[in-house]
Coordinates of N, CA and C in Angstrom, one line a residue:
X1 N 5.5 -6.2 9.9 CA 4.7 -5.4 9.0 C 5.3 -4.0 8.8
X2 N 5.3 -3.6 7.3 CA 5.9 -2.7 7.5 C 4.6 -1.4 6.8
X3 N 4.7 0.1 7.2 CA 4.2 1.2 7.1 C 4.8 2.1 6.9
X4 N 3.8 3.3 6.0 CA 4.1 4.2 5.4 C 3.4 5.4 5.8
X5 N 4.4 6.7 6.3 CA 3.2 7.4 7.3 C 3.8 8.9 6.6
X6 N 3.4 9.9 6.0 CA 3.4 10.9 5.5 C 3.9 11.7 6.9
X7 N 5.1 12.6 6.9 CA 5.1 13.7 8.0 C 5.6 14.7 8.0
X8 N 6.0 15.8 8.5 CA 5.9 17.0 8.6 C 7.3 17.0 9.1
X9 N 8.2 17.6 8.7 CA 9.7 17.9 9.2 C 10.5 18.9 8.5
X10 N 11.0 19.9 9.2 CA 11.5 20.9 8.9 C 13.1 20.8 8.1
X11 N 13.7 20.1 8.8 CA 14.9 19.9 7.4 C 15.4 19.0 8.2
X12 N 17.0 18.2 7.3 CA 17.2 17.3 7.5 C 18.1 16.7 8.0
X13 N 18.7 17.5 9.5 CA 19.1 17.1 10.5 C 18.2 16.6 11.2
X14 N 17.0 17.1 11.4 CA 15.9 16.7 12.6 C 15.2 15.2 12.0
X15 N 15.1 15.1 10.7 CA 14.8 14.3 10.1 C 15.6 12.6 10.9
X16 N 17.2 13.3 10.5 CA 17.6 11.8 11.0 C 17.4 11.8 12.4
X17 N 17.4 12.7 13.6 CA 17.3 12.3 15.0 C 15.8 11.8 15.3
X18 N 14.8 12.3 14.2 CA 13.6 11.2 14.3 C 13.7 10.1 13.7
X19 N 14.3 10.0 13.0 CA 14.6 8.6 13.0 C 15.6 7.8 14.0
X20 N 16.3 8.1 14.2 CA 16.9 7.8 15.4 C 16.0 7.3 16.9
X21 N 15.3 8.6 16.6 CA 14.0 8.6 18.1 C 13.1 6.9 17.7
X22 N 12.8 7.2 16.8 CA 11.8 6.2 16.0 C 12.3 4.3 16.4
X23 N 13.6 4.9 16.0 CA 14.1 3.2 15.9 C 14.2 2.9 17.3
X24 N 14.4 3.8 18.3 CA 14.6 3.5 19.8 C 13.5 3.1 20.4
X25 N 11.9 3.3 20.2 CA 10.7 3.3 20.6 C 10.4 1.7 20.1
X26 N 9.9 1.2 21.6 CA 9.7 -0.1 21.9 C 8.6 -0.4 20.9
X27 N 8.5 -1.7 20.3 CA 7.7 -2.4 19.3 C 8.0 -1.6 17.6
X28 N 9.0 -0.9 17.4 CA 9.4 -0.5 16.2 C 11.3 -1.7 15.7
X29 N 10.6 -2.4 14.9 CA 11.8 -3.0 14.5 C 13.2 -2.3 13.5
X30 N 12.1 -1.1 12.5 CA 13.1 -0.6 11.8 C 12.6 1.0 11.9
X31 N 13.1 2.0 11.0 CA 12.4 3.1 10.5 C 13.6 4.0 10.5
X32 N 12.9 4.5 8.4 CA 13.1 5.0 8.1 C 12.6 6.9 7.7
X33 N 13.3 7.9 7.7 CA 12.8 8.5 7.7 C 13.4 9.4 6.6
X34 N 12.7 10.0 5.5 CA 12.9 10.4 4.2 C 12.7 12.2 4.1
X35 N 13.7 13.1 4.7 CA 13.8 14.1 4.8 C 12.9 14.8 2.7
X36 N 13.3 14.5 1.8 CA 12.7 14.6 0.8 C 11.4 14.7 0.3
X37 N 11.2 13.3 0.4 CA 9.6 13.1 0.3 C 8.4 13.3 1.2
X38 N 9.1 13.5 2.3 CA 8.4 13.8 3.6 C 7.9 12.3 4.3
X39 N 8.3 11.3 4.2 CA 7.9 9.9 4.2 C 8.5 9.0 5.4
X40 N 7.6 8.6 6.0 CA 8.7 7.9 7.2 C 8.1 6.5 7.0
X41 N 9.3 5.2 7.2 CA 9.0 4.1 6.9 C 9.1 3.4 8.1
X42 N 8.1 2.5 8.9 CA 8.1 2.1 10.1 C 7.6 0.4 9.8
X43 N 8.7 -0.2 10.4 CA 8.6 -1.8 10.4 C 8.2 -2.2 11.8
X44 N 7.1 -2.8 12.3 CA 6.7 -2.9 13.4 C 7.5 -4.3 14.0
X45 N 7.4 -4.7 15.0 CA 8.1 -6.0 15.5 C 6.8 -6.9 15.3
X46 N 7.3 -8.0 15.4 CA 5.6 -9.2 15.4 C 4.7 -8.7 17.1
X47 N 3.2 -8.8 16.3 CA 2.8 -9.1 17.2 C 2.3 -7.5 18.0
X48 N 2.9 -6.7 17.5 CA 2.5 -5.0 18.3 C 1.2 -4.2 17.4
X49 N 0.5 -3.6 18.2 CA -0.5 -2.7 17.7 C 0.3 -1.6 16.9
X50 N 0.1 -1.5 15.4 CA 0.7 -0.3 14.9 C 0.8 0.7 15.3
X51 N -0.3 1.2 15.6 CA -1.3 2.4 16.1 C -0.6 2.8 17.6
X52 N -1.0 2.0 18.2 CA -0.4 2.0 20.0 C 1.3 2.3 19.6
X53 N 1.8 2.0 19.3 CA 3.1 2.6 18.9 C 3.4 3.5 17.9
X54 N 2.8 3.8 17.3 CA 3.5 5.3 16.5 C 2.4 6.6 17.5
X55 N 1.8 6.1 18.6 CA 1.7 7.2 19.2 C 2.9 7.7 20.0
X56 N 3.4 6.4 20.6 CA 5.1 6.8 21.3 C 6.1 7.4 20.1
X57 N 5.8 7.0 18.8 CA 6.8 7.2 17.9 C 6.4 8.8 17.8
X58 N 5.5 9.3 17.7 CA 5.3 10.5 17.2 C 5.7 11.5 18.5
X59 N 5.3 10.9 19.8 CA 5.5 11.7 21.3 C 7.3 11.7 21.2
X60 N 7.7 10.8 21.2 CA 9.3 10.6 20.7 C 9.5 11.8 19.6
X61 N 9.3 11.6 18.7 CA 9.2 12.6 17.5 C 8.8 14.1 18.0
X62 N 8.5 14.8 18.5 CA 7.9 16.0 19.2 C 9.1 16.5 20.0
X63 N 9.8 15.6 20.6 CA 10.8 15.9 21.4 C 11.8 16.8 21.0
X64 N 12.4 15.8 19.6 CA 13.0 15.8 18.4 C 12.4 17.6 18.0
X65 N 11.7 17.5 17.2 CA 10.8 18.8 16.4 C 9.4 18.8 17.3
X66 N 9.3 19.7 18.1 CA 7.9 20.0 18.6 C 6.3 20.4 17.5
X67 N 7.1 20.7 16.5 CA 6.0 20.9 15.8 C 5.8 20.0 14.8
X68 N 6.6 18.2 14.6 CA 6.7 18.0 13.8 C 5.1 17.2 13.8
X69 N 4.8 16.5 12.8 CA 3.4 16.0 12.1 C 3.2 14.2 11.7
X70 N 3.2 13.5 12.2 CA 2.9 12.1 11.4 C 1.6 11.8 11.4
X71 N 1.3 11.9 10.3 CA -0.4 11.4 9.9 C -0.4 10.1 9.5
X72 N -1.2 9.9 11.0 CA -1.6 8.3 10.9 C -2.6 7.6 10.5

């Protein structure tokens, strides 16, 4: 399944290392992250709670940009 999560990111170096972070976080199969639109695209693996994992994606993502934002 794939999702569309609106986020908050400062420019677009940090952009790709959350994505980066994103794609490394267990139960995410893909993701993309759209420094422009502000848009992050997350393909879950079968079978995983969306939710339960874009909370690691986002703790992941903070590391990256501490102040960054995915509204879930």
């Amino acid at each position: 399944m794939k999702k569309t999560y609106e986020i908050e990111v400062d420019c677009a170096n940090c952009a790709g290392k959350m994505e980066a972070a994103a794609k490394k976080t267990a139960g995410v199969k893909d993701a993309v992250v759209n420094f422009m639109t502000q848009k992050m695209i997350v393909e879950f693996e079968d079978g995983q709670n969306n939710k339960e994992v874009m909370k690691k994606v986002l703790a992941a993502c903070k590391k990256v940009e501490s102040d960054c934002e995915i509204y879930l």
